[in-house]
PDB file of C-alpha atoms in Angstrom:
ATOM      1  CA  MET A  28      -8.927-120.249  35.330  1.00 49.00           C
ATOM      2  CA  ASN A  29     -10.751-121.389  32.217  1.00 50.00           C
ATOM      3  CA  GLN A  30     -14.491-121.767  31.928  1.00 51.00           C
ATOM      4  CA  SER A  31     -15.829-125.143  30.792  1.00 51.00           C
ATOM      5  CA  ASP A  32     -18.943-125.728  28.672  1.00 49.00           C
ATOM      6  CA  ASP A  33     -21.129-126.061  31.765  1.00 49.00           C
ATOM      7  CA  GLY A  34     -19.919-122.695  33.080  1.00 47.00           C
ATOM      8  CA  SER A  35     -17.725-124.133  35.826  1.00 45.00           C
ATOM      9  CA  GLU A  36     -14.159-122.966  36.222  1.00 57.00           C
ATOM     10  CA  ARG A  37     -11.380-125.222  34.924  1.00 74.00           C
ATOM     11  CA  ALA A  38      -8.006-124.820  36.538  1.00 87.00           C
ATOM     12  CA  ALA A  39      -5.057-124.121  34.297  1.00 92.00           C
ATOM     13  CA  ILE A  40      -2.494-126.916  34.160  1.00 93.00           C
ATOM     14  CA  HIS A  41       1.171-126.236  33.408  1.00 94.00           C
ATOM     15  CA  GLU A  42       2.988-129.565  33.480  1.00 93.00           C
ATOM     16  CA  ALA A  43       5.770-131.055  31.368  1.00 92.00           C
ATOM     17  CA  ARG A  44       3.387-133.252  29.316  1.00 94.00           C
ATOM     18  CA  VAL A  45      -0.008-131.563  29.847  1.00 96.00           C
ATOM     19  CA  TRP A  46      -0.691-127.854  29.515  1.00 96.00           C
ATOM     20  CA  ARG A  47      -4.211-126.431  29.739  1.00 96.00           C
ATOM     21  CA  ASP A  48      -4.941-122.742  29.377  1.00 94.00           C
ATOM     22  CA  ASN A  49      -6.713-120.247  27.094  1.00 90.00           C
ATOM     23  CA  GLY A  50      -9.386-122.770  26.025  1.00 94.00           C
ATOM     24  CA  TRP A  51      -6.940-125.449  24.861  1.00 96.00           C
ATOM     25  CA  THR A  52      -5.216-128.534  26.233  1.00 96.00           C
ATOM     26  CA  ALA A  53      -1.861-129.705  24.853  1.00 96.00           C
ATOM     27  CA  GLN A  54      -0.950-133.266  25.725  1.00 96.00           C
ATOM     28  CA  VAL A  55       2.360-134.864  24.796  1.00 96.00           C
ATOM     29  CA  ILE A  56       1.760-138.502  23.863  1.00 94.00           C
ATOM     30  CA  LYS A  57       3.813-141.429  22.635  1.00 89.00           C
ATOM     31  CA  ASN A  58       3.742-141.567  18.834  1.00 82.00           C
ATOM     32  CA  GLU A  59       2.193-144.922  17.988  1.00 75.00           C
ATOM     33  CA  ASP A  60       3.842-145.017  14.542  1.00 74.00           C
ATOM     34  CA  ASP A  61       7.464-144.773  15.719  1.00 76.00           C
ATOM     35  CA  ASP A  62       9.749-144.167  18.674  1.00 75.00           C
ATOM     36  CA  GLY A  63       9.021-140.426  18.812  1.00 87.00           C
ATOM     37  CA  TRP A  64       6.484-138.230  20.525  1.00 93.00           C
ATOM     38  CA  ALA A  65       3.443-136.286  19.378  1.00 93.00           C
ATOM     39  CA  VAL A  66       1.400-133.443  20.831  1.00 95.00           C
ATOM     40  CA  ALA A  67      -2.408-133.440  20.706  1.00 95.00           C
ATOM     41  CA  MET A  68      -4.187-130.073  20.800  1.00 96.00           C
ATOM     42  CA  THR A  69      -7.766-130.316  22.061  1.00 96.00           C
ATOM     43  CA  PRO A  70     -10.139-127.349  22.412  1.00 95.00           C
ATOM     44  CA  ASP A  71     -11.988-127.203  25.743  1.00 94.00           C
ATOM     45  CA  GLY A  72     -15.281-129.063  25.559  1.00 91.00           C
ATOM     46  CA  GLN A  73     -14.177-131.371  22.749  1.00 92.00           C
ATOM     47  CA  ALA A  74     -13.499-135.095  23.154  1.00 92.00           C
ATOM     48  CA  GLU A  75     -11.168-135.427  20.179  1.00 94.00           C
ATOM     49  CA  PRO A  76      -8.057-133.377  19.400  1.00 95.00           C
ATOM     50  CA  ALA A  77      -8.366-130.781  16.655  1.00 94.00           C
ATOM     51  CA  LEU A  78      -4.732-131.309  15.672  1.00 94.00           C
ATOM     52  CA  VAL A  79      -2.033-133.889  16.385  1.00 93.00           C
ATOM     53  CA  GLY A  80       1.543-133.246  15.301  1.00 91.00           C
ATOM     54  CA  PRO A  81       5.098-134.369  15.993  1.00 91.00           C
ATOM     55  CA  TRP A  82       6.778-133.263  19.205  1.00 93.00           C
ATOM     56  CA  THR A  83      10.466-132.678  19.872  1.00 89.00           C
ATOM     57  CA  MET A  84      12.617-135.196  21.736  1.00 89.00           C
ATOM     58  CA  GLY A  85      14.374-134.016  24.867  1.00 85.00           C
ATOM     59  CA  ARG A  86      18.133-133.868  25.308  1.00 87.00           C
ATOM     60  CA  ASP A  87      18.289-137.494  26.430  1.00 87.00           C
ATOM     61  CA  LYS A  88      16.795-138.550  23.043  1.00 82.00           C
ATOM     62  CA  LYS A  89      14.302-140.819  24.856  1.00 85.00           C
ATOM     63  CA  ASN A  90      11.793-138.551  26.557  1.00 88.00           C
ATOM     64  CA  PRO A  91       9.845-135.633  25.096  1.00 92.00           C
ATOM     65  CA  LYS A  92      10.883-132.033  25.521  1.00 93.00           C
ATOM     66  CA  PRO A  93       8.707-130.508  28.277  1.00 94.00           C
ATOM     67  CA  LEU A  94       5.943-128.088  27.330  1.00 95.00           C
ATOM     68  CA  ASP A  95       6.456-124.431  28.215  1.00 95.00           C
ATOM     69  CA  THR A  96       4.600-121.143  27.768  1.00 95.00           C
ATOM     70  CA  SER A  97       6.213-120.254  24.446  1.00 95.00           C
ATOM     71  CA  ALA A  98       5.676-123.702  22.912  1.00 94.00           C
ATOM     72  CA  PHE A  99       2.085-123.831  24.176  1.00 96.00           C
ATOM     73  CA  ASN A 100       1.248-120.402  22.742  1.00 96.00           C
ATOM     74  CA  THR A 101       2.689-121.440  19.371  1.00 95.00           C
ATOM     75  CA  LEU A 102       0.695-124.690  19.457  1.00 96.00           C
ATOM     76  CA  VAL A 103      -2.523-122.809  20.302  1.00 96.00           C
ATOM     77  CA  LYS A 104      -1.970-120.393  17.405  1.00 96.00           C
ATOM     78  CA  THR A 105      -1.306-123.271  14.976  1.00 95.00           C
ATOM     79  CA  ALA A 106      -4.269-125.365  16.151  1.00 95.00           C
ATOM     80  CA  ALA A 107      -6.658-122.392  16.106  1.00 95.00           C
ATOM     81  CA  GLU A 108      -5.592-121.537  12.548  1.00 95.00           C
ATOM     82  CA  PHE A 109      -6.080-125.180  11.507  1.00 94.00           C
ATOM     83  CA  VAL A 110      -9.604-125.194  12.991  1.00 94.00           C
ATOM     84  CA  ARG A 111     -10.403-121.835  11.324  1.00 95.00           C
ATOM     85  CA  ARG A 112      -9.301-123.113   7.896  1.00 95.00           C
ATOM     86  CA  HIS A 113     -11.327-126.304   8.342  1.00 93.00           C
ATOM     87  CA  GLU A 114     -14.425-124.244   9.221  1.00 93.00           C
ATOM     88  CA  GLN A 115     -13.879-122.022   6.156  1.00 95.00           C
ATOM     89  CA  GLN A 116     -13.596-125.073   3.888  1.00 94.00           C
ATOM     90  CA  LEU A 117     -16.756-126.576   5.361  1.00 91.00           C
ATOM     91  CA  HIS A 118     -18.633-123.290   4.913  1.00 92.00           C
ATOM     92  CA  ALA A 119     -17.438-123.027   1.304  1.00 90.00           C
ATOM     93  CA  ALA A 120     -18.606-126.587   0.592  1.00 89.00           C
ATOM     94  CA  LEU A 121     -22.043-125.975   2.117  1.00 93.00           C
ATOM     95  CA  HIS A 122     -22.639-122.484   0.650  1.00 94.00           C
ATOM     96  CA  GLN A 123     -21.657-122.139  -3.000  1.00 95.00           C
ATOM     97  CA  ARG A 124     -22.263-119.205  -5.337  1.00 95.00           C
ATOM     98  CA  ILE A 125     -21.811-118.737  -9.083  1.00 95.00           C
ATOM     99  CA  GLU A 126     -22.526-115.701 -11.246  1.00 96.00           C
ATOM    100  CA  ILE A 127     -23.942-116.300 -14.736  1.00 95.00           C
ATOM    101  CA  ASP A 128     -25.309-114.166 -17.567  1.00 94.00           C
ATOM    102  CA  HIS A 129     -28.937-114.914 -18.401  1.00 93.00           C
ATOM    103  CA  GLY A 130     -31.282-112.909 -20.567  1.00 87.00           C
ATOM    104  CA  GLY A 131     -28.770-110.069 -20.820  1.00 90.00           C
ATOM    105  CA  ALA A 132     -28.527-109.716 -17.042  1.00 92.00           C
ATOM    106  CA  ARG A 133     -26.243-110.939 -14.305  1.00 94.00           C
ATOM    107  CA  VAL A 134     -27.765-113.683 -12.141  1.00 96.00           C
ATOM    108  CA  SER A 135     -26.341-115.070  -8.923  1.00 96.00           C
ATOM    109  CA  VAL A 136     -27.028-118.768  -8.383  1.00 96.00           C
ATOM    110  CA  THR A 137     -26.470-120.181  -4.902  1.00 95.00           C
ATOM    111  CA  LEU A 138     -26.539-123.683  -3.467  1.00 96.00           C
ATOM    112  CA  ASP A 139     -27.041-123.927   0.295  1.00 95.00           C
ATOM    113  CA  ILE A 140     -26.730-127.358   1.907  1.00 94.00           C
ATOM    114  CA  GLU A 141     -28.096-128.153   5.359  1.00 91.00           C
ATOM    115  CA  PRO A 142     -26.152-131.208   6.507  1.00 85.00           C
ATOM    116  CA  ASP A 143     -28.112-133.775   8.490  1.00 85.00           C
ATOM    117  CA  GLU A 144     -27.260-137.435   8.900  1.00 84.00           C
ATOM    118  CA  GLU A 145     -30.823-138.594   8.269  1.00 87.00           C
ATOM    119  CA  HIS A 146     -32.389-135.925   6.042  1.00 88.00           C
ATOM    120  CA  PRO A 147     -29.899-133.540   4.449  1.00 89.00           C
ATOM    121  CA  LEU A 148     -31.436-130.692   2.463  1.00 92.00           C
ATOM    122  CA  ALA A 149     -30.182-128.446  -0.319  1.00 94.00           C
ATOM    123  CA  MET A 150     -31.717-125.324  -1.820  1.00 95.00           C
ATOM    124  CA  LEU A 151     -30.825-123.813  -5.182  1.00 96.00           C
ATOM    125  CA  ARG A 152     -31.659-120.119  -5.644  1.00 96.00           C
ATOM    126  CA  ALA A 153     -31.346-117.606  -8.456  1.00 96.00           C
ATOM    127  CA  VAL A 154     -31.219-113.883  -7.603  1.00 96.00           C
ATOM    128  CA  ASP A 155     -30.974-110.914  -9.992  1.00 94.00           C
ATOM    129  CA  ALA A 156     -28.583-107.969  -9.635  1.00 91.00           C
ATOM    130  CA  ARG A 157     -31.128-106.069  -7.487  1.00 92.00           C
ATOM    131  CA  GLY A 158     -31.373-108.965  -5.046  1.00 92.00           C
ATOM    132  CA  GLU A 159     -34.801-110.085  -6.251  1.00 93.00           C
ATOM    133  CA  LEU A 160     -35.432-113.826  -5.982  1.00 95.00           C
ATOM    134  CA  LEU A 161     -35.983-115.223  -9.483  1.00 94.00           C
ATOM    135  CA  ALA A 162     -36.355-118.882  -8.579  1.00 94.00           C
ATOM    136  CA  GLU A 163     -35.848-121.396  -5.824  1.00 94.00           C
ATOM    137  CA  ALA A 164     -35.736-125.189  -6.006  1.00 93.00           C
ATOM    138  CA  SER A 165     -35.060-128.016  -3.613  1.00 93.00           C
ATOM    139  CA  VAL A 166     -32.271-130.271  -4.915  1.00 93.00           C
ATOM    140  CA  SER A 167     -30.270-133.234  -3.738  1.00 91.00           C
ATOM    141  CA  PRO A 168     -27.362-132.352  -1.420  1.00 91.00           C
ATOM    142  CA  ALA A 169     -25.213-134.171  -4.004  1.00 90.00           C
ATOM    143  CA  PHE A 170     -26.176-131.588  -6.675  1.00 92.00           C
ATOM    144  CA  ARG A 171     -23.049-130.108  -8.247  1.00 93.00           C
ATOM    145  CA  LEU A 172     -23.275-126.362  -8.797  1.00 94.00           C
ATOM    146  CA  THR A 173     -21.179-125.450 -11.829  1.00 94.00           C
ATOM    147  CA  ARG A 174     -21.497-122.741 -14.476  1.00 94.00           C
ATOM    148  CA  ALA A 175     -22.902-125.402 -16.791  1.00 94.00           C
ATOM    149  CA  SER A 176     -25.535-126.643 -14.297  1.00 94.00           C
ATOM    150  CA  ALA A 177     -26.525-123.074 -13.341  1.00 95.00           C
ATOM    151  CA  GLY A 178     -26.742-122.087 -17.011  1.00 93.00           C
ATOM    152  CA  ALA A 179     -28.811-125.164 -17.857  1.00 93.00           C
ATOM    153  CA  TRP A 180     -31.193-124.393 -14.991  1.00 94.00           C
ATOM    154  CA  ALA A 181     -31.609-120.802 -16.239  1.00 94.00           C
ATOM    155  CA  GLU A 182     -32.105-121.921 -19.865  1.00 92.00           C
ATOM    156  CA  ALA A 183     -34.802-124.359 -18.703  1.00 91.00           C
ATOM    157  CA  GLY A 184     -36.690-121.424 -17.202  1.00 90.00           C
ATOM    158  CA  PHE A 185     -35.594-122.177 -13.637  1.00 91.00           C
ATOM    159  CA  GLY A 186     -37.843-125.246 -13.462  1.00 82.00           C
ATOM    160  CA  PRO A 187     -36.863-128.300 -11.442  1.00 79.00           C
ATOM    161  CA  PRO A 188     -33.149-128.719 -12.158  1.00 78.00           C
ATOM    162  CA  ALA A 189     -31.779-131.893 -13.652  1.00 66.00           C
ATOM    163  CA  ALA A 190     -29.763-133.955 -11.181  1.00 55.00           C
ATOM    164  CA  ARG A 191     -26.025-133.717 -11.755  1.00 47.00           C
TER     165      ARG A 191
END
């Protein structure tokens, strides 16, 4: 049994075209782009699949190959890795860090973006090698943190940064 978001138990399903177990549901679907088949991998609690990929035709060359334990486990591993990489990319885009030299010392400049559909926020910070906060400024979430923009901010005395 799997546990759903509301804490209730979800029964495992092991059918030829639908397999649910270990927090994932694999569903074999007709590929809308051609005559083949696709498999959609959806994490429990999500409405949309995290990954959709091609699925193998069966021996009759008309119907899909049935799902089985081995195929499902491989699909779960692939989909989980895809989700993990996506989360890492999102984290990297929202939390950037650059090291610069300023005043003969190493300074770490970070840009942290808080995504929000109505009021996104971004904070630029400069920290010295000891971890002491040198400066902090609110910037547009569209601010591009580069060595040049971080250096320009430092050279301007860490005042309000110019939009880039």
